[in-house]
PDB file of C-alpha atoms in Angstrom:
ATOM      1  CA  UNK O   1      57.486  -9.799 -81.591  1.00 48.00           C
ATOM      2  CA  UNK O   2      58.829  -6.699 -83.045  1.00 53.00           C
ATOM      3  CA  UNK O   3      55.441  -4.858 -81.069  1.00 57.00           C
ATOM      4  CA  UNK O   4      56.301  -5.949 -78.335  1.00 58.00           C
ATOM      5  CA  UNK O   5      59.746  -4.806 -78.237  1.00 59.00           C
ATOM      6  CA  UNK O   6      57.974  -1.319 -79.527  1.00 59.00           C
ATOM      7  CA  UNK O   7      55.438  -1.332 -76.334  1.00 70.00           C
ATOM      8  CA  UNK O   8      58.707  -2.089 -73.859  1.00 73.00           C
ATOM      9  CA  UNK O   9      60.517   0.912 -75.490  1.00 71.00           C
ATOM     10  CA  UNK O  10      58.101   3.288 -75.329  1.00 78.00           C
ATOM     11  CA  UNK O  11      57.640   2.429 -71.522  1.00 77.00           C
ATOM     12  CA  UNK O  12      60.910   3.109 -71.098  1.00 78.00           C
ATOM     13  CA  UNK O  13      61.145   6.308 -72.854  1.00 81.00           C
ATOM     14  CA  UNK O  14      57.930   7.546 -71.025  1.00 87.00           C
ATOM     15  CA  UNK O  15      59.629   6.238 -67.709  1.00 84.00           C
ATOM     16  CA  UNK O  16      62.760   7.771 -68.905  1.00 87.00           C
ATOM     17  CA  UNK O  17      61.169  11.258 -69.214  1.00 88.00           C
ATOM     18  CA  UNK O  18      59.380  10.858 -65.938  1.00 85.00           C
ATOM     19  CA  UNK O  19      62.652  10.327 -64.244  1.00 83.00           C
ATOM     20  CA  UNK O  20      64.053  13.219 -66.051  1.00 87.00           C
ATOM     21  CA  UNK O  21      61.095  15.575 -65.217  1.00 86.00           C
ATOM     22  CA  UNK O  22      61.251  14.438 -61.183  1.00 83.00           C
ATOM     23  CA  UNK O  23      65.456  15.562 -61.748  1.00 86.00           C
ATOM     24  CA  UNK O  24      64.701  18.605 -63.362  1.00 88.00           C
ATOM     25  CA  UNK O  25      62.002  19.511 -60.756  1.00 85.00           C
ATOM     26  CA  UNK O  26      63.376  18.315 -57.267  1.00 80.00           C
ATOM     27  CA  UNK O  27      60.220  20.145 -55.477  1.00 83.00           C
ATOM     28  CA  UNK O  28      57.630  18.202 -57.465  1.00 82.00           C
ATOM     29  CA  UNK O  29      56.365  16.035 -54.741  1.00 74.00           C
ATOM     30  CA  UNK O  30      56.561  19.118 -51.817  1.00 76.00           C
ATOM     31  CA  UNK O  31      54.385  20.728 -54.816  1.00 83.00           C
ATOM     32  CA  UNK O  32      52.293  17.870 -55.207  1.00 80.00           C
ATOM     33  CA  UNK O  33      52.222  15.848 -51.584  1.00 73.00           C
ATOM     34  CA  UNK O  34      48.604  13.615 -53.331  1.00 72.00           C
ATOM     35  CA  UNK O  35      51.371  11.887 -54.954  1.00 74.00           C
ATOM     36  CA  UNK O  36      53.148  10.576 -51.906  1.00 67.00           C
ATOM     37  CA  UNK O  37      49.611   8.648 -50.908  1.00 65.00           C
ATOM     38  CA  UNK O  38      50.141   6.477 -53.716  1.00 68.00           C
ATOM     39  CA  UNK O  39      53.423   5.472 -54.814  1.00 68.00           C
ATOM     40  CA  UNK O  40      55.580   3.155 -52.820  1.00 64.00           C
ATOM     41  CA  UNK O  41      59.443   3.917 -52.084  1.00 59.00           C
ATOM     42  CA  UNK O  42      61.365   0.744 -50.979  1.00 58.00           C
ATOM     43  CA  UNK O  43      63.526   1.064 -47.723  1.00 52.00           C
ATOM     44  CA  UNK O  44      66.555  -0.845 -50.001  1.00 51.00           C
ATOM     45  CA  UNK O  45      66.759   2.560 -52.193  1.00 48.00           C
ATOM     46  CA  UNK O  46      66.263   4.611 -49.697  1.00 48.00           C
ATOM     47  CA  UNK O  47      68.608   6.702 -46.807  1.00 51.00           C
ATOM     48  CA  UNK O  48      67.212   7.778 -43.241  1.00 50.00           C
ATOM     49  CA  UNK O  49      65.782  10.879 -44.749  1.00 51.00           C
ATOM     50  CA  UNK O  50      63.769   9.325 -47.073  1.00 56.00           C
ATOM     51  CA  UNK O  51      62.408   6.200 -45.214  1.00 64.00           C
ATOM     52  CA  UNK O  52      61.252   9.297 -42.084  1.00 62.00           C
ATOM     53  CA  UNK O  53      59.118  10.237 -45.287  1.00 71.00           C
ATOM     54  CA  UNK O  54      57.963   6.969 -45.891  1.00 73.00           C
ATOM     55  CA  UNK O  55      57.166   6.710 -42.326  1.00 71.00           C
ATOM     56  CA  UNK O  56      55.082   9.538 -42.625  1.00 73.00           C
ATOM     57  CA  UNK O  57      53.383   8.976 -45.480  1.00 77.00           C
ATOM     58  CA  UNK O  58      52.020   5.704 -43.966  1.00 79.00           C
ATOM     59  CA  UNK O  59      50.589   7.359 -41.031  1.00 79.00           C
ATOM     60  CA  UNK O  60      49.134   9.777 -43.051  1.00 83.00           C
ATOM     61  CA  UNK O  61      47.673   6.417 -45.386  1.00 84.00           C
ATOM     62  CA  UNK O  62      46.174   5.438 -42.003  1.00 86.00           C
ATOM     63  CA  UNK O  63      44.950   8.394 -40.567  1.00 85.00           C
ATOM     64  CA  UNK O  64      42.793   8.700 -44.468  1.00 85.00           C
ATOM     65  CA  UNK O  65      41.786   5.333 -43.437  1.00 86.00           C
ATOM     66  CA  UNK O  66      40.130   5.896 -40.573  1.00 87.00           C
ATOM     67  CA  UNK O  67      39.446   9.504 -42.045  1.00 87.00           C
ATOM     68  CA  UNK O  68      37.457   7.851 -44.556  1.00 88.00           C
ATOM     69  CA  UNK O  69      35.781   5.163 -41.883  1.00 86.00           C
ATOM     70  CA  UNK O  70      34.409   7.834 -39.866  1.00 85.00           C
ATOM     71  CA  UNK O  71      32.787   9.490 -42.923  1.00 86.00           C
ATOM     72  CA  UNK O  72      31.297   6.468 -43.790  1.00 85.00           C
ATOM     73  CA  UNK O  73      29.923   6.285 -40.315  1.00 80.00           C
ATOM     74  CA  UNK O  74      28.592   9.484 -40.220  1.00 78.00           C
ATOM     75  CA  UNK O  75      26.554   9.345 -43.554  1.00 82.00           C
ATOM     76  CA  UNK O  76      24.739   6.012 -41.961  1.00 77.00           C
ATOM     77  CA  UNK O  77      23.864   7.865 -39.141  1.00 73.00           C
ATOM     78  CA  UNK O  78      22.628  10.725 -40.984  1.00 76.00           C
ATOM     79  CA  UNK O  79      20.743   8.541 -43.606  1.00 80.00           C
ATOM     80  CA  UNK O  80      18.922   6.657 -39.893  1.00 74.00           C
ATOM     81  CA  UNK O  81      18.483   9.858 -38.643  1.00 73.00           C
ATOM     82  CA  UNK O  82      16.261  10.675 -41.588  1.00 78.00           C
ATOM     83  CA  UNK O  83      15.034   7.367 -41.750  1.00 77.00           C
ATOM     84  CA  UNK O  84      13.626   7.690 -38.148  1.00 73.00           C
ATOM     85  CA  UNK O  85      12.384  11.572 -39.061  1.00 77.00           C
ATOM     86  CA  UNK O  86      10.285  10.286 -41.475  1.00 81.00           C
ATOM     87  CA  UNK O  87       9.003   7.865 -39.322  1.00 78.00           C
ATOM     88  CA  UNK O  88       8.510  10.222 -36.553  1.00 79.00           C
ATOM     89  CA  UNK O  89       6.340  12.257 -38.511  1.00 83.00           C
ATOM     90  CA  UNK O  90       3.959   9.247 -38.813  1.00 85.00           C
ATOM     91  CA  UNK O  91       3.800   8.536 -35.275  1.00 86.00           C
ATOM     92  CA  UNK O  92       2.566  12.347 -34.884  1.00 87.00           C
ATOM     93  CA  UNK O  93      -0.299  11.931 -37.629  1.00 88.00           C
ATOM     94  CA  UNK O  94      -1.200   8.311 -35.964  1.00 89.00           C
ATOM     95  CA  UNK O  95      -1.144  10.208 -32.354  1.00 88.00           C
ATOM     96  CA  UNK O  96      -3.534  12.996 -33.502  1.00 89.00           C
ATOM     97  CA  UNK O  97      -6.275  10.452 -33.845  1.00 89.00           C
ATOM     98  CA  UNK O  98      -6.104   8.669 -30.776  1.00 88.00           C
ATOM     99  CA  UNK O  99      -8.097   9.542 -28.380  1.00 88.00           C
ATOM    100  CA  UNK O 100      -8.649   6.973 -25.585  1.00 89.00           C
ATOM    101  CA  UNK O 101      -5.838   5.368 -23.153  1.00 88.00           C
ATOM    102  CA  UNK O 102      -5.972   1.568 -24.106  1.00 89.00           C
ATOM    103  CA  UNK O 103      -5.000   3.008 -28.287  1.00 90.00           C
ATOM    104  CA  UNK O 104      -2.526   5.175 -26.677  1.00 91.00           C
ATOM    105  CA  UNK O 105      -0.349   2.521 -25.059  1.00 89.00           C
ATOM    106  CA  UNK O 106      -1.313   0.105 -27.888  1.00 90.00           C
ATOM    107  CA  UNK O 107       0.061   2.831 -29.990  1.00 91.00           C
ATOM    108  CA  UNK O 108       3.501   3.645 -28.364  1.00 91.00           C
ATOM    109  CA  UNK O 109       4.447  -0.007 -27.302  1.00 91.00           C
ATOM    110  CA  UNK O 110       3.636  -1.082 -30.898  1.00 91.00           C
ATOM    111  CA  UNK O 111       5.561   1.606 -32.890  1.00 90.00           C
ATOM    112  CA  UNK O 112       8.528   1.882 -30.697  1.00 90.00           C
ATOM    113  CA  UNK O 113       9.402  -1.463 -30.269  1.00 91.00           C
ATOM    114  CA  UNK O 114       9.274  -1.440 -33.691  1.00 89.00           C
ATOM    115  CA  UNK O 115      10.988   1.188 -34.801  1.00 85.00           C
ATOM    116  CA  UNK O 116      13.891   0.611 -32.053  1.00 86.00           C
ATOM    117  CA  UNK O 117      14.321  -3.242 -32.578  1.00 88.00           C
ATOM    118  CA  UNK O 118      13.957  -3.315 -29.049  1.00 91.00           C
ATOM    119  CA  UNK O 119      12.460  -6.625 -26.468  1.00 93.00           C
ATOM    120  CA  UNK O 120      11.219  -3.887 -23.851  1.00 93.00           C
ATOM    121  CA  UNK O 121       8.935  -1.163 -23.271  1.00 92.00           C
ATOM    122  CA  UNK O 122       8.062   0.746 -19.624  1.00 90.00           C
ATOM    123  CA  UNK O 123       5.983   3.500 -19.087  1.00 87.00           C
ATOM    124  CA  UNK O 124       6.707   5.074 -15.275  1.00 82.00           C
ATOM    125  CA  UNK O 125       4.775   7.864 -14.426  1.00 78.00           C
ATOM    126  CA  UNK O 126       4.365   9.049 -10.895  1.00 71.00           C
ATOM    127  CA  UNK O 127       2.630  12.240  -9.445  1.00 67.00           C
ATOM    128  CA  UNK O 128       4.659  14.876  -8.453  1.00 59.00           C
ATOM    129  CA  UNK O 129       2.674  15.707  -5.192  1.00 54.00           C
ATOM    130  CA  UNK O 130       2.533  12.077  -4.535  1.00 51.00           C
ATOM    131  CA  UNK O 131       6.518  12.176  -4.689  1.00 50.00           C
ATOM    132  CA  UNK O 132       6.697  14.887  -2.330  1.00 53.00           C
ATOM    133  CA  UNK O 133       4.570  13.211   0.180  1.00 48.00           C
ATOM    134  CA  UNK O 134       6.610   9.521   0.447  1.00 52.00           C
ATOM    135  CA  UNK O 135       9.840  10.718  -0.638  1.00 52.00           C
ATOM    136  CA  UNK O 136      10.867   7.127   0.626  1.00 54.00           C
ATOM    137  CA  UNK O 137       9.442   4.843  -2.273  1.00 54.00           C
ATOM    138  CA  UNK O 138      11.748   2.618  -3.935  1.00 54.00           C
ATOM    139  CA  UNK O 139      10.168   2.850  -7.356  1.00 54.00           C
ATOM    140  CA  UNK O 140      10.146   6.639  -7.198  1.00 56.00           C
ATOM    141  CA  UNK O 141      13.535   6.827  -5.223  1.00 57.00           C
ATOM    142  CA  UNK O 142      15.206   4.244  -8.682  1.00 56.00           C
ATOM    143  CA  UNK O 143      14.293   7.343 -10.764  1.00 58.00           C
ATOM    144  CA  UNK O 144      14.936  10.437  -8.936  1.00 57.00           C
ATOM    145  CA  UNK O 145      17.875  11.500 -10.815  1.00 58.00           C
ATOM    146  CA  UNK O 146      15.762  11.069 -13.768  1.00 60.00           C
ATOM    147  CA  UNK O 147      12.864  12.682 -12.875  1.00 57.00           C
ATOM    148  CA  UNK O 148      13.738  16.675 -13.139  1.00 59.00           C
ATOM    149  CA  UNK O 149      16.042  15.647 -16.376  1.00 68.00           C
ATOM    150  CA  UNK O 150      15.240  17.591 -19.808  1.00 76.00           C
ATOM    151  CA  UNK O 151      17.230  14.948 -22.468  1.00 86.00           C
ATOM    152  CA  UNK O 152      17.103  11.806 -22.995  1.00 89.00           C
ATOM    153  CA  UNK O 153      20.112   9.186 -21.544  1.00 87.00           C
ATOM    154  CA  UNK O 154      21.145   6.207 -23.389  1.00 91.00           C
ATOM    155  CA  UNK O 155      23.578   3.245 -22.150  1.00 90.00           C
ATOM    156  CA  UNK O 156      24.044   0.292 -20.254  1.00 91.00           C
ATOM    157  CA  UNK O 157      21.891  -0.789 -17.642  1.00 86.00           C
ATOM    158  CA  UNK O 158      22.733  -2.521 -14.107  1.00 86.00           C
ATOM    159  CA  UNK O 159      20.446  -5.990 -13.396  1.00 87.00           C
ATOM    160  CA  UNK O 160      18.941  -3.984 -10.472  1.00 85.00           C
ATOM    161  CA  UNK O 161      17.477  -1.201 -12.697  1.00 84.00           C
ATOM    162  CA  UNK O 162      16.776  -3.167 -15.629  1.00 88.00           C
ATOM    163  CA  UNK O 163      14.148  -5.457 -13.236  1.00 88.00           C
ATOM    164  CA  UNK O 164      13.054  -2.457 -11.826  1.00 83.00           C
ATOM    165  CA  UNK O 165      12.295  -1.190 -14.865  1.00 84.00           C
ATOM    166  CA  UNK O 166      10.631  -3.936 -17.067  1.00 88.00           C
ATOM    167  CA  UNK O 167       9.983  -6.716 -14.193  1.00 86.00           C
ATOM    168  CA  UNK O 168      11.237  -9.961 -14.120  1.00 84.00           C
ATOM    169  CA  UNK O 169      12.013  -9.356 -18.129  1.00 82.00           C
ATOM    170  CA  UNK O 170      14.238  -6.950 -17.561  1.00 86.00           C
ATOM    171  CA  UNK O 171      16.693  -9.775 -16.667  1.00 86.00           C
ATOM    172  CA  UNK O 172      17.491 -10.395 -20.088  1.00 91.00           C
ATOM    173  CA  UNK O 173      17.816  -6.196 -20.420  1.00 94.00           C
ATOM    174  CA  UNK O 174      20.982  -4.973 -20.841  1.00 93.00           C
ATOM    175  CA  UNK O 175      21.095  -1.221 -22.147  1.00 93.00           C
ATOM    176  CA  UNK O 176      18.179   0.844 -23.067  1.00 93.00           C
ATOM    177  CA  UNK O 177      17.439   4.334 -24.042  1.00 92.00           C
ATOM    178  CA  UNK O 178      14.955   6.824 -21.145  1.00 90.00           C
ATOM    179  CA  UNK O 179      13.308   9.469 -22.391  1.00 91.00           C
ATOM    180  CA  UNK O 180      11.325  11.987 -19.885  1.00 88.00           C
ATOM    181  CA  UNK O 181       7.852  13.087 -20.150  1.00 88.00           C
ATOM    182  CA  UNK O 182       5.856  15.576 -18.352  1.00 83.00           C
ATOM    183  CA  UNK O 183       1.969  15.570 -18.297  1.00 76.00           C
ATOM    184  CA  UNK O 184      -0.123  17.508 -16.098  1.00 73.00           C
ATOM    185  CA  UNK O 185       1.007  17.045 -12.756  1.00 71.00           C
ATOM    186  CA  UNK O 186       3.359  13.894 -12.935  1.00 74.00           C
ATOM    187  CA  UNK O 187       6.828  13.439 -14.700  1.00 79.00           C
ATOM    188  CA  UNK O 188       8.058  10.132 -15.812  1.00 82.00           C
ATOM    189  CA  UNK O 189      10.225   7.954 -17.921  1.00 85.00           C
ATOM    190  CA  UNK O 190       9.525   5.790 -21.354  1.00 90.00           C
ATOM    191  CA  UNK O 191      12.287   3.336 -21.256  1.00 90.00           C
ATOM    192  CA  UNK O 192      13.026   1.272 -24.236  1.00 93.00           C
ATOM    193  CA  UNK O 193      15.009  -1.373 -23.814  1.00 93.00           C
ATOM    194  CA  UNK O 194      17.445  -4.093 -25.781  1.00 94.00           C
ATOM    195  CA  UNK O 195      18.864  -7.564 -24.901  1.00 93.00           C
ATOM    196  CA  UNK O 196      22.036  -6.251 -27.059  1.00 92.00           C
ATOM    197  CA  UNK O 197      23.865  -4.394 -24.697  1.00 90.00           C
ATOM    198  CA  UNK O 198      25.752  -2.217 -27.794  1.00 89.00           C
ATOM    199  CA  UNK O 199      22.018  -1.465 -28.876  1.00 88.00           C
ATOM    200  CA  UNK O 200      21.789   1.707 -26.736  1.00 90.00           C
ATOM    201  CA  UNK O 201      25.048   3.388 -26.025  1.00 87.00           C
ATOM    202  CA  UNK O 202      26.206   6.597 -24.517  1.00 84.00           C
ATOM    203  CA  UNK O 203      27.835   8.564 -27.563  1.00 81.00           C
ATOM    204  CA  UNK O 204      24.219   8.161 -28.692  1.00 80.00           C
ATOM    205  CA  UNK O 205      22.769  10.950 -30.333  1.00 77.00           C
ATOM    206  CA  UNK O 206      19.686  11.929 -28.073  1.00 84.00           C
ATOM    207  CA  UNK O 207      18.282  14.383 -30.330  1.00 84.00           C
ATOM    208  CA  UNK O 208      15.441  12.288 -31.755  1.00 83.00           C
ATOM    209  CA  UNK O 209      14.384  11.162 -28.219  1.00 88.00           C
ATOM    210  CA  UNK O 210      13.988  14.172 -27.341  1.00 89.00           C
ATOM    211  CA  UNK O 211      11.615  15.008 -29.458  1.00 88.00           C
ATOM    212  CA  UNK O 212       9.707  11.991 -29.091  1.00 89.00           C
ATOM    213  CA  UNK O 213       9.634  12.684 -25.633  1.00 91.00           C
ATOM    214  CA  UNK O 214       7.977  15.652 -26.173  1.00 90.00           C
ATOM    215  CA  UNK O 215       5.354  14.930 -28.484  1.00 90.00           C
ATOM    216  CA  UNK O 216       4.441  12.437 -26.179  1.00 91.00           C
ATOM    217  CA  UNK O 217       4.440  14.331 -23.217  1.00 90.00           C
ATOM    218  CA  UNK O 218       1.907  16.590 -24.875  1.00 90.00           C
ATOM    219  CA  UNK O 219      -0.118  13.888 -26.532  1.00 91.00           C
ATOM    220  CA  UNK O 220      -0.400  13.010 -22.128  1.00 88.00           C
ATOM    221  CA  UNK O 221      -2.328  16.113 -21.585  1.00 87.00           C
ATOM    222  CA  UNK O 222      -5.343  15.156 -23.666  1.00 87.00           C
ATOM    223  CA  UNK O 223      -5.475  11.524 -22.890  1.00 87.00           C
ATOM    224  CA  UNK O 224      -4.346   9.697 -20.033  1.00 81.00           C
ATOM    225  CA  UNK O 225      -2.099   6.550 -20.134  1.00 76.00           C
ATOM    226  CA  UNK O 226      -3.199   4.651 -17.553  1.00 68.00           C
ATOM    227  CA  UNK O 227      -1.955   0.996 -17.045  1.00 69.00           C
ATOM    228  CA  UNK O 228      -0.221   0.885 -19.736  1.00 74.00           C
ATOM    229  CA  UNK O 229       1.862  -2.590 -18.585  1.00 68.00           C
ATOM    230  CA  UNK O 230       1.806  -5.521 -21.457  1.00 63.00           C
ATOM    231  CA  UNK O 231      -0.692  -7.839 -21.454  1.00 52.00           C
TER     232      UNK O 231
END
């Protein structure tokens, strides 16, 4: 019994001298503002002054929040993005050995759909003097604003596109990332594509893409893709 009277007075001593210590120093917390993230001052005891300080304190609580949320977010992204580096790389060394159209495709629709979680994969390449002669054609015409594009776009996608894009699957289609790629005398799109329509969205980095796109587009001028349409 008598301890615990001893551990209640020596609270109240220590609270005693933290009260006199916060009189003797009325700038403490202007000195140290950390301290305002973390203690708790009741509107009963409080004026107007203080509870504006309260106020204020509680935005700032919520702005470290999301503060904090955003940082969280940003180190997931960066561990994916060197997640998907590292897989990158290993697309290269498996594209150095192929050497014949049907392994190409096999290749690419494999590994991306993969490495994407995505339901859809279309290659679309067309010739560029074939372009200028029937400036008309649909399929061509769906993709001109893509075709003279350097980076890669990521979103939603309309119905009309999305069957335009994958056939009569791309129905179920609803955003998808389009890379370009250039070979020898055409220009085209990969499109990869998601039934989750959040899968793909347009604050999407493009960076990796990009590069894909490239490697790809250079892998094209040693070996031909041909039909490369599922089977």
């Amino acid at each position: 019994m008598h301890q615990a009277e001893h551990s209640q007075d020596e609270a109240f001593d220590q609270e005693q001298r933290v009260a006199e210590y916060l009189i003797a120093h009325p700038d403490f917390l202007k000195r140290h503002p950390e301290v305002l993230t973390t203690i708790e001052v009741p509107h009963g005891l409080t004026t107007g002054a203080v509870s504006l300080i309260e106020y204020q304190v509680r935005l700032l609580r919520r702005q470290l929040a999301v503060e904090r949320n955003r940082l969280t977010h940003l180190i997931a992204r960066a561990r994916e993005y060197e997640s998907l580096s590292t897989r990158l790389h290993g697309l290269i060394l498996q594209l150095m050995v192929v050497d014949d159209p049907e392994s190409l495709c096999h290749l690419l629709r494999e590994t991306l759909l993969r490495e994407f979680h995505a339901e859809a994969l279309a290659f679309k390449l067309f010739a560029l003097a074939a372009i200028e002669r029937t400036p008309h054609d649909p399929l061509a015409n769906a993709f001109a604003d893509f075709i003279d594009r350097r980076n890669a776009l990521c979103g939603p996608l309309s119905p009309g596109r999305a069957v335009a894009l994958f056939g009569e699957g791309g129905a179920g289609i609803h955003s998808a990332a389009i890379v370009p790629i250039y070979a020898d005398g055409q220009s085209g799109i990969i499109a990869i594509g998601s039934a989750d329509a959040t899968r793909f969205s347009a604050d999407m980095g493009t960076d990796f893409l990009n590069r894909l796109g490239e490697i790809i587009s250079q892998k094209l001028r040693t070996v031909r893709l041909g039909n490369c349409e599922p089977h």
